XYZ file of C-alpha atoms in Angstrom:
612
model
C 0.827 26.872 -69.487
C -0.333 27.250 -73.116
C 0.298 25.074 -76.160
C 3.099 27.316 -77.458
C 5.023 26.744 -74.242
C 4.508 22.992 -74.446
C 5.569 23.030 -78.089
C 8.757 24.762 -77.056
C 9.353 22.144 -74.411
C 8.911 19.240 -76.851
C 11.444 18.663 -79.585
C 11.325 15.352 -81.436
C 12.071 13.428 -84.628
C 10.209 10.765 -86.635
C 11.950 7.645 -87.934
C 11.183 4.063 -89.028
C 12.370 1.084 -87.076
C 12.440 -2.652 -87.904
C 11.211 -4.245 -84.705
C 12.270 -7.730 -85.768
C 15.909 -6.616 -85.532
C 15.652 -6.513 -81.747
C 14.361 -10.096 -81.573
C 17.063 -11.475 -83.935
C 20.347 -10.391 -82.337
C 22.487 -13.235 -83.727
C 24.064 -13.162 -87.214
C 22.979 -16.665 -88.084
C 19.355 -15.576 -87.575
C 19.668 -13.200 -90.525
C 21.581 -15.695 -92.601
C 18.817 -18.226 -92.084
C 16.196 -15.566 -92.961
C 18.012 -14.721 -96.209
C 18.232 -18.392 -97.165
C 14.532 -18.943 -96.455
C 13.573 -15.826 -98.429
C 15.779 -16.823 -101.359
C 14.351 -20.345 -101.359
C 10.748 -19.111 -101.194
C 11.390 -16.501 -103.879
C 13.046 -19.061 -106.159
C 10.196 -21.500 -105.590
C 7.581 -18.847 -106.362
C 9.341 -17.782 -109.555
C 9.924 -21.372 -110.628
C 6.347 -22.452 -110.044
C 4.798 -19.454 -111.788
C 7.219 -19.783 -114.686
C 6.081 -23.395 -115.126
C 2.416 -22.453 -114.824
C 2.723 -19.666 -117.362
C 4.556 -21.477 -120.179
C 1.510 -21.174 -122.385
C 1.145 -17.425 -121.714
C 2.937 -14.670 -123.482
C 6.209 -13.529 -121.954
C 4.993 -10.109 -120.903
C 1.898 -11.488 -119.186
C 3.940 -14.197 -117.458
C 6.447 -11.668 -116.146
C 3.569 -9.502 -114.905
C 2.009 -12.367 -112.967
C 5.356 -13.294 -111.425
C 5.877 -9.649 -110.496
C 2.523 -9.541 -108.694
C 3.384 -12.675 -106.725
C 6.815 -11.302 -105.807
C 5.271 -8.025 -104.656
C 2.861 -10.003 -102.479
C 5.747 -11.967 -101.043
C 7.667 -8.739 -100.347
C 4.589 -7.403 -98.546
C 4.499 -10.499 -96.346
C 8.216 -10.073 -95.657
C 7.726 -6.433 -94.649
C 4.904 -7.484 -92.331
C 7.185 -10.137 -90.812
C 9.988 -7.608 -90.251
C 7.444 -5.439 -88.353
C 8.396 -2.041 -89.737
C 7.213 0.664 -87.290
C 6.991 4.412 -87.523
C 8.218 6.018 -84.314
C 8.239 9.601 -83.118
C 10.837 10.383 -80.483
C 10.085 13.442 -78.339
C 12.276 15.192 -75.830
C 10.478 17.017 -73.013
C 12.485 19.855 -71.518
C 11.541 20.771 -67.931
C 12.608 24.151 -66.697
C 14.609 24.412 -63.520
C 12.736 25.720 -60.485
C 13.743 28.350 -57.978
C 11.926 28.440 -54.627
C 11.621 31.661 -52.612
C 10.704 31.306 -48.905
C 9.541 34.477 -47.135
C 9.270 34.645 -43.342
C 5.833 36.061 -42.431
C 6.135 35.939 -38.631
C 5.352 38.990 -36.523
C 9.032 39.803 -36.025
C 9.223 40.616 -39.739
C 6.967 43.586 -39.030
C 9.657 45.276 -36.922
C 11.243 48.485 -38.173
C 15.011 48.776 -37.857
C 17.168 51.868 -37.564
C 20.904 52.425 -37.343
C 20.719 54.109 -33.930
C 18.245 54.660 -31.132
C 17.910 58.346 -31.993
C 17.262 57.818 -35.711
C 13.690 57.339 -36.941
C 12.752 53.819 -37.928
C 12.506 52.988 -41.634
C 10.249 50.495 -43.391
C 9.588 47.158 -41.752
C 11.455 44.032 -42.769
C 8.503 42.572 -44.649
C 7.973 45.902 -46.436
C 11.552 45.758 -47.726
C 10.872 42.310 -49.209
C 7.570 43.438 -50.748
C 9.281 46.475 -52.267
C 12.009 44.306 -53.809
C 9.524 41.808 -55.242
C 7.317 44.580 -56.640
C 9.883 47.065 -57.953
C 13.251 45.328 -57.865
C 14.910 43.075 -60.392
C 14.942 39.882 -58.312
C 11.770 38.383 -59.793
C 12.755 39.194 -63.384
C 16.292 37.875 -62.880
C 15.000 34.585 -61.499
C 12.341 34.227 -64.204
C 14.950 34.747 -66.903
C 16.357 31.281 -66.086
C 13.861 29.410 -63.904
C 10.262 28.821 -62.982
C 9.842 30.586 -59.622
C 7.631 29.413 -56.725
C 6.989 31.734 -53.750
C 6.048 30.476 -50.265
C 5.244 32.225 -47.003
C 6.011 30.466 -43.701
C 5.390 31.222 -40.026
C 3.880 29.065 -37.240
C 2.505 26.302 -39.475
C 4.632 23.267 -40.324
C 3.686 23.515 -44.015
C 4.478 26.773 -45.836
C 1.721 28.457 -47.838
C 2.229 28.792 -51.600
C 1.797 32.427 -52.618
C 2.518 32.430 -56.368
C 4.079 30.431 -59.206
C 5.675 32.351 -62.083
C 6.935 30.541 -65.173
C 10.155 31.176 -67.016
C 10.102 34.492 -68.868
C 11.556 33.211 -72.160
C 8.844 30.591 -72.686
C 6.714 32.741 -74.978
C 9.563 33.692 -77.328
C 10.907 30.150 -77.468
C 7.426 28.793 -78.044
C 6.721 31.147 -80.938
C 10.015 30.290 -82.652
C 9.423 26.567 -82.160
C 5.881 26.888 -83.498
C 7.124 28.801 -86.550
C 9.791 26.174 -87.205
C 7.273 23.354 -86.865
C 4.897 25.136 -89.234
C 7.656 25.599 -91.814
C 8.625 21.928 -91.594
C 5.009 20.883 -91.962
C 4.499 23.058 -95.037
C 7.743 21.761 -96.598
C 6.650 18.159 -96.000
C 3.258 18.918 -97.534
C 4.904 20.461 -100.612
C 7.030 17.335 -101.092
C 3.963 15.146 -100.647
C 2.108 17.174 -103.300
C 4.975 16.590 -105.756
C 5.014 12.863 -104.995
C 1.226 12.716 -105.331
C 1.518 14.400 -108.723
C 4.129 11.850 -109.797
C 1.851 9.073 -108.581
C -0.970 10.586 -110.625
C 1.191 10.670 -113.736
C 2.187 7.039 -113.216
C -1.452 6.089 -112.707
C -2.415 7.887 -115.890
C 0.315 6.058 -117.815
C -0.861 2.763 -116.321
C -4.453 3.437 -117.409
C -3.271 4.447 -120.870
C -1.261 1.233 -121.208
C -4.246 -0.825 -120.100
C -6.561 0.869 -122.602
C -3.966 0.417 -125.332
C -3.862 -3.292 -124.583
C -7.640 -3.585 -124.697
C -8.308 -1.656 -127.867
C -5.085 -1.797 -129.861
C -3.814 -5.200 -128.689
C -6.686 -6.989 -130.483
C -5.272 -5.816 -133.796
C -1.931 -7.481 -133.031
C -3.226 -10.550 -131.259
C -0.749 -13.367 -131.580
C 2.269 -11.121 -131.662
C 4.754 -11.388 -128.785
C 5.003 -7.645 -128.151
C 1.309 -7.001 -127.553
C 1.517 -8.466 -123.962
C 4.206 -6.023 -122.896
C 1.601 -3.274 -122.706
C 0.007 -5.174 -119.803
C 3.384 -5.550 -118.086
C 4.163 -1.872 -118.555
C 0.774 -0.786 -117.215
C 1.152 -3.098 -114.221
C 4.588 -1.695 -113.382
C 3.258 1.870 -113.648
C 0.302 1.000 -111.403
C 2.547 -0.509 -108.727
C 4.820 2.527 -108.977
C 1.852 4.888 -108.568
C 0.689 3.029 -105.435
C 4.184 3.054 -103.907
C 4.820 6.749 -104.691
C 1.410 7.807 -103.317
C 2.043 5.757 -100.164
C 5.358 7.559 -99.712
C 3.561 10.896 -100.201
C 1.069 9.967 -97.500
C 3.848 8.918 -95.133
C 5.599 12.257 -95.655
C 2.476 14.128 -94.532
C 0.212 11.680 -92.666
C -1.897 14.416 -91.035
C -3.080 15.655 -94.472
C -6.070 14.021 -96.135
C -5.798 12.227 -99.489
C -8.054 14.822 -101.142
C -5.694 17.583 -100.001
C -2.718 15.701 -101.455
C -4.324 15.495 -104.888
C -5.480 19.116 -104.743
C -9.213 18.494 -104.322
C -9.320 20.094 -100.828
C -7.424 22.682 -98.836
C -4.997 21.329 -96.223
C -6.066 21.841 -92.587
C -2.951 22.473 -90.545
C -4.962 23.543 -87.457
C -6.143 19.966 -87.010
C -2.532 18.863 -86.780
C -1.801 21.574 -84.261
C -4.771 20.582 -82.122
C -3.670 16.970 -82.393
C -0.263 17.933 -81.051
C -1.943 19.856 -78.257
C -3.994 16.805 -77.359
C -0.836 14.730 -77.043
C 0.516 17.223 -74.553
C -2.712 17.500 -72.584
C -3.827 21.020 -73.648
C -7.245 21.797 -75.092
C -7.659 23.620 -78.363
C -9.425 26.536 -76.692
C -6.527 27.038 -74.327
C -4.096 26.912 -77.233
C -5.961 29.620 -79.100
C -6.536 31.869 -76.077
C -3.771 31.424 -73.471
C -4.482 33.102 -70.159
C -2.040 35.853 -69.246
C 0.052 35.254 -66.137
C -0.799 37.640 -63.310
C 1.725 39.001 -60.828
C 0.222 38.828 -57.314
C -0.177 41.807 -55.033
C 2.760 41.081 -52.745
C 1.628 43.463 -49.993
C -1.647 41.520 -49.643
C -0.098 38.057 -49.895
C 2.865 38.604 -47.539
C 1.586 39.804 -44.157
C 3.700 39.575 -40.985
C 1.155 38.050 -38.620
C 2.508 34.612 -37.671
C 3.134 33.930 -33.987
C 6.157 31.668 -34.591
C 8.926 31.056 -37.119
C 9.239 27.406 -38.203
C 12.248 27.765 -40.481
C 13.338 24.135 -40.172
C 9.873 22.771 -40.997
C 9.550 25.045 -44.046
C 12.964 24.040 -45.405
C 12.297 20.348 -44.828
C 8.947 20.584 -46.654
C 10.546 22.239 -49.703
C 13.452 19.766 -49.745
C 11.125 16.749 -49.599
C 8.854 18.179 -52.292
C 11.622 19.194 -54.718
C 13.927 16.229 -54.088
C 14.923 14.624 -57.382
C 13.445 17.442 -59.484
C 15.139 20.205 -61.499
C 15.537 22.475 -58.473
C 18.075 25.281 -58.895
C 18.042 26.495 -55.293
C 16.052 27.873 -52.365
C 16.183 31.572 -51.463
C 15.164 32.243 -47.834
C 14.198 35.690 -46.522
C 14.078 35.608 -42.704
C 15.282 37.422 -39.614
C 16.196 34.034 -38.132
C 14.904 34.743 -34.620
C 12.854 32.590 -32.215
C 12.746 29.507 -34.427
C 10.335 26.769 -33.376
C 9.617 23.282 -34.694
C 12.285 21.183 -36.394
C 15.911 22.207 -36.089
C 17.082 24.218 -39.084
C 20.437 22.405 -39.021
C 18.773 19.044 -39.766
C 16.831 20.594 -42.652
C 20.051 22.055 -44.064
C 21.707 18.638 -43.797
C 18.792 17.115 -45.740
C 19.180 19.816 -48.403
C 22.890 19.066 -48.710
C 22.146 15.359 -49.091
C 19.627 16.160 -51.861
C 22.160 18.572 -53.439
C 19.772 21.515 -53.157
C 21.603 24.807 -52.539
C 20.132 27.250 -50.012
C 20.699 31.004 -50.284
C 19.756 32.757 -47.011
C 19.004 36.483 -47.019
C 19.135 37.900 -43.493
C 16.623 40.610 -42.671
C 16.942 43.227 -39.958
C 19.830 45.007 -38.326
C 22.929 43.250 -37.016
C 22.365 45.123 -33.758
C 19.617 44.389 -31.280
C 16.783 46.911 -31.745
C 16.086 49.418 -29.002
C 13.324 47.974 -26.876
C 11.811 48.208 -23.410
C 9.552 45.388 -22.273
C 7.712 43.819 -19.378
C 9.263 40.390 -18.903
C 6.842 39.019 -16.319
C 4.220 39.949 -13.754
C 4.055 37.772 -10.635
C 0.980 37.678 -8.399
C -0.514 35.273 -5.821
C -3.200 32.998 -7.151
C -5.587 33.583 -4.232
C -6.045 36.493 -1.836
C -8.715 37.674 0.590
C -10.680 40.917 0.508
C -9.045 43.654 2.577
C -5.668 41.872 2.725
C -2.718 43.619 1.107
C -0.738 41.611 -1.434
C 2.237 42.332 -3.679
C 2.507 42.335 -7.457
C 6.066 42.022 -8.792
C 6.816 43.234 -12.307
C 10.134 42.710 -14.105
C 11.372 45.287 -16.618
C 14.123 44.755 -19.203
C 15.543 47.064 -21.864
C 18.063 47.094 -24.728
C 19.600 50.253 -26.114
C 17.547 52.438 -23.779
C 19.491 52.169 -20.528
C 19.231 55.291 -18.376
C 16.131 56.584 -20.165
C 12.981 57.467 -18.236
C 9.854 55.336 -18.559
C 6.509 55.062 -16.842
C 4.774 51.969 -15.437
C 1.000 51.838 -15.137
C -0.976 49.193 -13.247
C -4.601 48.499 -14.167
C -7.163 45.951 -13.001
C -10.388 44.653 -14.486
C -12.885 41.881 -14.035
C -12.113 38.652 -15.815
C -13.473 38.780 -19.371
C -13.972 42.551 -19.453
C -12.534 44.674 -22.278
C -9.881 47.370 -21.931
C -12.457 50.136 -21.548
C -13.536 48.643 -18.204
C -10.035 48.761 -16.704
C -9.564 50.552 -13.378
C -6.385 52.515 -12.746
C -4.474 51.244 -9.704
C -1.045 52.887 -9.558
C 1.620 54.671 -11.605
C 5.378 54.466 -11.149
C 8.186 56.366 -12.912
C 11.415 54.435 -13.356
C 14.830 54.693 -14.980
C 15.390 51.854 -17.434
C 18.210 49.436 -16.480
C 21.289 48.533 -18.522
C 21.021 46.218 -21.494
C 19.723 42.789 -20.513
C 19.375 43.496 -16.776
C 16.106 42.643 -15.024
C 14.641 45.393 -12.878
C 12.022 44.268 -10.316
C 9.227 46.681 -9.438
C 6.740 45.920 -6.629
C 3.201 47.196 -6.268
C 1.040 46.885 -3.130
C -2.645 46.282 -3.818
C -5.609 45.980 -1.441
C -8.650 44.301 -3.046
C -12.123 45.215 -1.835
C -14.423 42.958 -3.850
C -14.477 39.224 -4.325
C -14.132 37.545 -7.691
C -11.458 36.978 -10.298
C -9.564 40.086 -11.375
C -6.971 40.557 -14.076
C -4.077 42.903 -13.308
C -2.248 44.464 -16.276
C 1.156 46.114 -15.997
C 2.037 48.427 -18.909
C 5.174 50.328 -19.689
C 5.129 53.660 -21.511
C 8.593 53.491 -23.152
C 10.613 56.183 -24.930
C 9.773 56.936 -28.549
C 12.711 54.836 -29.774
C 11.041 51.599 -28.638
C 10.744 49.316 -31.689
C 8.341 46.654 -30.456
C 5.088 47.562 -28.729
C 3.878 43.970 -28.499
C 5.867 43.221 -25.330
C 4.951 46.391 -23.448
C 2.464 44.718 -21.111
C 1.895 41.582 -19.055
C -1.175 40.313 -17.226
C -1.766 38.175 -14.140
C -5.010 36.745 -12.754
C -5.824 36.818 -9.031
C -8.735 35.022 -7.370
C -10.159 37.155 -4.539
C -12.160 34.904 -2.220
C -13.935 35.476 1.060
C -13.494 32.104 2.756
C -13.097 31.179 6.419
C -10.495 28.716 7.618
C -12.025 25.390 8.604
C -10.432 23.683 11.639
C -11.224 20.264 13.133
C -10.348 19.683 16.787
C -9.931 16.046 17.886
C -9.531 15.235 21.596
C -9.471 12.008 23.566
C -10.819 13.943 26.550
C -11.667 17.538 27.586
C -8.119 18.759 28.240
C -7.590 22.387 29.280
C -5.607 23.065 26.092
C -8.494 21.675 24.030
C -11.063 23.902 25.764
C -8.874 26.991 25.428
C -8.260 26.562 21.680
C -11.912 25.653 21.037
C -13.157 28.851 22.681
C -10.494 30.958 20.944
C -11.294 29.688 17.453
C -15.036 29.854 18.037
C -14.757 33.597 18.672
C -12.490 34.221 15.631
C -14.495 35.705 12.705
C -12.231 34.145 10.062
C -12.452 30.580 11.381
C -15.065 27.844 11.408
C -14.308 25.234 14.073
C -15.669 21.678 14.280
C -14.999 19.512 17.343
C -14.735 15.743 17.750
C -14.530 14.884 21.468
C -14.107 11.120 21.668
C -15.144 10.864 25.326
C -18.300 13.001 24.937
C -21.694 11.254 24.751
C -24.015 12.025 21.815
C -26.089 15.212 22.146
C -23.595 17.150 24.280
C -23.454 20.903 23.690
C -20.118 22.691 23.076
C -18.985 26.119 21.967
C -18.298 25.177 18.341
C -19.845 25.701 14.937
C -20.371 21.992 14.486
C -20.051 18.946 16.721
C -19.148 15.666 15.021
C -19.272 12.238 16.618
C -16.979 10.359 14.231
C -13.985 11.114 12.078
C -14.825 11.857 8.383
C -14.789 8.670 6.304
C -14.786 10.233 2.801
C -12.256 12.416 1.017
C -14.914 15.005 0.173
C -15.637 15.587 3.864
C -12.064 15.492 5.160
C -10.445 17.562 2.406
C -12.653 20.553 3.273
C -10.562 21.180 6.411
C -7.533 23.440 6.349
C -6.168 22.331 9.722
C -6.638 19.437 12.168
C -5.493 19.674 15.813
C -5.283 16.442 17.819
C -5.194 16.559 21.664
C -4.068 13.119 22.882
C -6.477 11.311 20.513
C -7.178 7.607 20.866
C -5.981 6.414 17.427
C -6.982 2.824 18.175
C -10.651 3.812 17.678
C -9.962 4.929 14.073
C -10.399 2.361 11.327
C -7.837 1.786 8.577
C -9.776 3.784 5.961
C -9.916 6.864 8.205
C -6.183 6.681 8.933
C -5.434 6.371 5.198
C -7.620 9.419 4.480
C -5.716 11.411 7.108
C -2.409 10.396 5.537
C -3.663 11.409 2.065
C -4.952 14.733 3.412
C -1.466 15.549 4.692
C 0.429 14.228 1.644
C -1.818 15.363 -1.217
C -3.587 18.458 0.114
C -0.797 19.769 2.349
C -3.179 19.888 5.283
C -1.928 21.417 8.512
C -1.745 18.708 11.211
C -0.973 19.695 14.840
C -0.549 16.798 17.314
C -0.368 17.232 21.088
C 0.620 14.205 23.204
C -1.093 13.425 26.482
C -0.738 11.039 29.453
C -3.883 9.002 28.756
C -4.003 7.581 25.226
C -0.580 8.331 23.774
C 1.277 5.723 25.931
C -1.369 3.108 25.141
C -0.936 3.109 21.365
C 2.718 4.215 21.262
C 4.033 1.134 23.129
C 2.458 -1.267 20.639
C 4.782 -3.329 18.499
C 4.995 -2.657 14.804
C 2.652 -4.580 12.542
C -0.551 -2.635 13.057
C -0.856 -0.633 9.844
C -3.009 2.034 11.481
C -0.554 2.754 14.295
C 2.460 2.579 11.969
C 0.873 5.229 9.744
C 0.128 7.450 12.761
C 3.711 7.071 14.039
C 4.954 8.296 10.653
C 2.831 11.440 10.997
C 4.437 12.412 14.326
C 7.685 14.429 14.071
C 9.341 12.349 16.861
C 10.751 8.848 17.354
C 8.972 6.670 19.917
C 10.816 4.173 22.163
C 9.695 2.099 25.125
C 11.891 3.921 27.691
C 10.596 7.344 26.748
C 7.018 6.158 26.809
C 7.398 4.587 30.250
C 8.905 7.701 31.741
C 6.223 9.842 30.073
C 3.477 7.639 31.495
C 4.983 7.832 34.973
């Protein structure tokens, strides 16, 4: 903002104020002051009249006059006469323009599904700001601030344009100030000339007294020349002081005509009071209109309308805000609720003018809503991928689904085609499930991508695909067999699992001595005592185990394995050890935990009959 603009904003007047008036509010204060002044003045006159009885009358009056002038000066100092300049700073009202820059503003709307799409929503705003009359209309009355907002809580300031009429108003105010300054200087020159004339008369009277008064020494009238010269001298000083007060920024030499007045110094002084340098005042920078198409780009992932409004309301609260204009499509708002921000704006008396962008009808669109897939599969095993298709305004149209797969982290060029399916799009809003059967051959993590090739009328290509990650692992099932003794069921299952290529079987035969050989991948002689060892098993099968030989830590690990890791526990009762631990009374924490793992209720009668 240049000095002309600031000059237009500041309008003031200069006046003189008696500060002592504010400290003497009562009437008797002034009455007492008048009495004191009258008494002092009478005393001064009386004393000097007595002291000057031997002097001529003119000289005596002159001396009294000097003393009275001194007393008047002291009185003026006591009254504390001050020169004050009162300025009025005019702040322009502000208009704030919020522009939604989320990705949805890049959509192109059309009146029907068969009509070609026009410019995008953000392009319509850019066109209006660049070629329309909105910016000029707002600048005619307000300073205008433009913000863009999307997924961030704080909107980004794009541009600030000042009121359009500032330059014209500033030039007229500067011209008026210059005219007033020149008129004041002309008056001061006249007063300075009068002061010069009075000074010349005073000097003439003094010289007349010195050279001519000696010829008439002893006459009463010869002393009046001194009195006359003294009065003229005092008048010259007072008139010149008034001239200086009328134009204080002009030097004394300029007032008497010995130098040219420098009005630029006064202008720079005024600029310094407003905080603007002289260089800026002489060469104001032109205000540039931003390139709206570069500043307003629809690339935000979210629309935080409530956060943007709340930020503007808090920033402009209490200021000269005229209103907030909001350009948005109003969809998929995140962050703070817009209703609370509007309530805050109403409380701050800030009007909001929303401008809705986009069509009042939902745009034609076909999209992949989701792609479901298992997290883990095995090589050679078939698994299903379920895709869900949804459409609006395109029901009954033909579309094509394409399924691709790629290694995790690979780019699109490395995708492998899996399957293609032609479908008929469902009615508006309906979900259409589509299943694909896939048989993986290699291990590793693969990313499956389902794409839809929609009709040409589709308005949003960003939702035309979904991905799902599948971990393909080649891992054998680990099974632990626990048996109190070599039951036939135990031997049968051990041999069966040992011959299965997808299973690794470990056996823990409690009655077997150390070093015995069995048909198993691994023979253990005690139950795992750490979570790392136990949690590696997918299934545990117990054949009439003797739970009394397990310590409390091992039982707790077994309970955690079932509860936390969803381990598969198969328990088979037997006639040897099951009756021994099942008939025990409650109180043994180990046995109570084991009882809770069995899917049956134990009682003494059932146990006795089972043992028999």
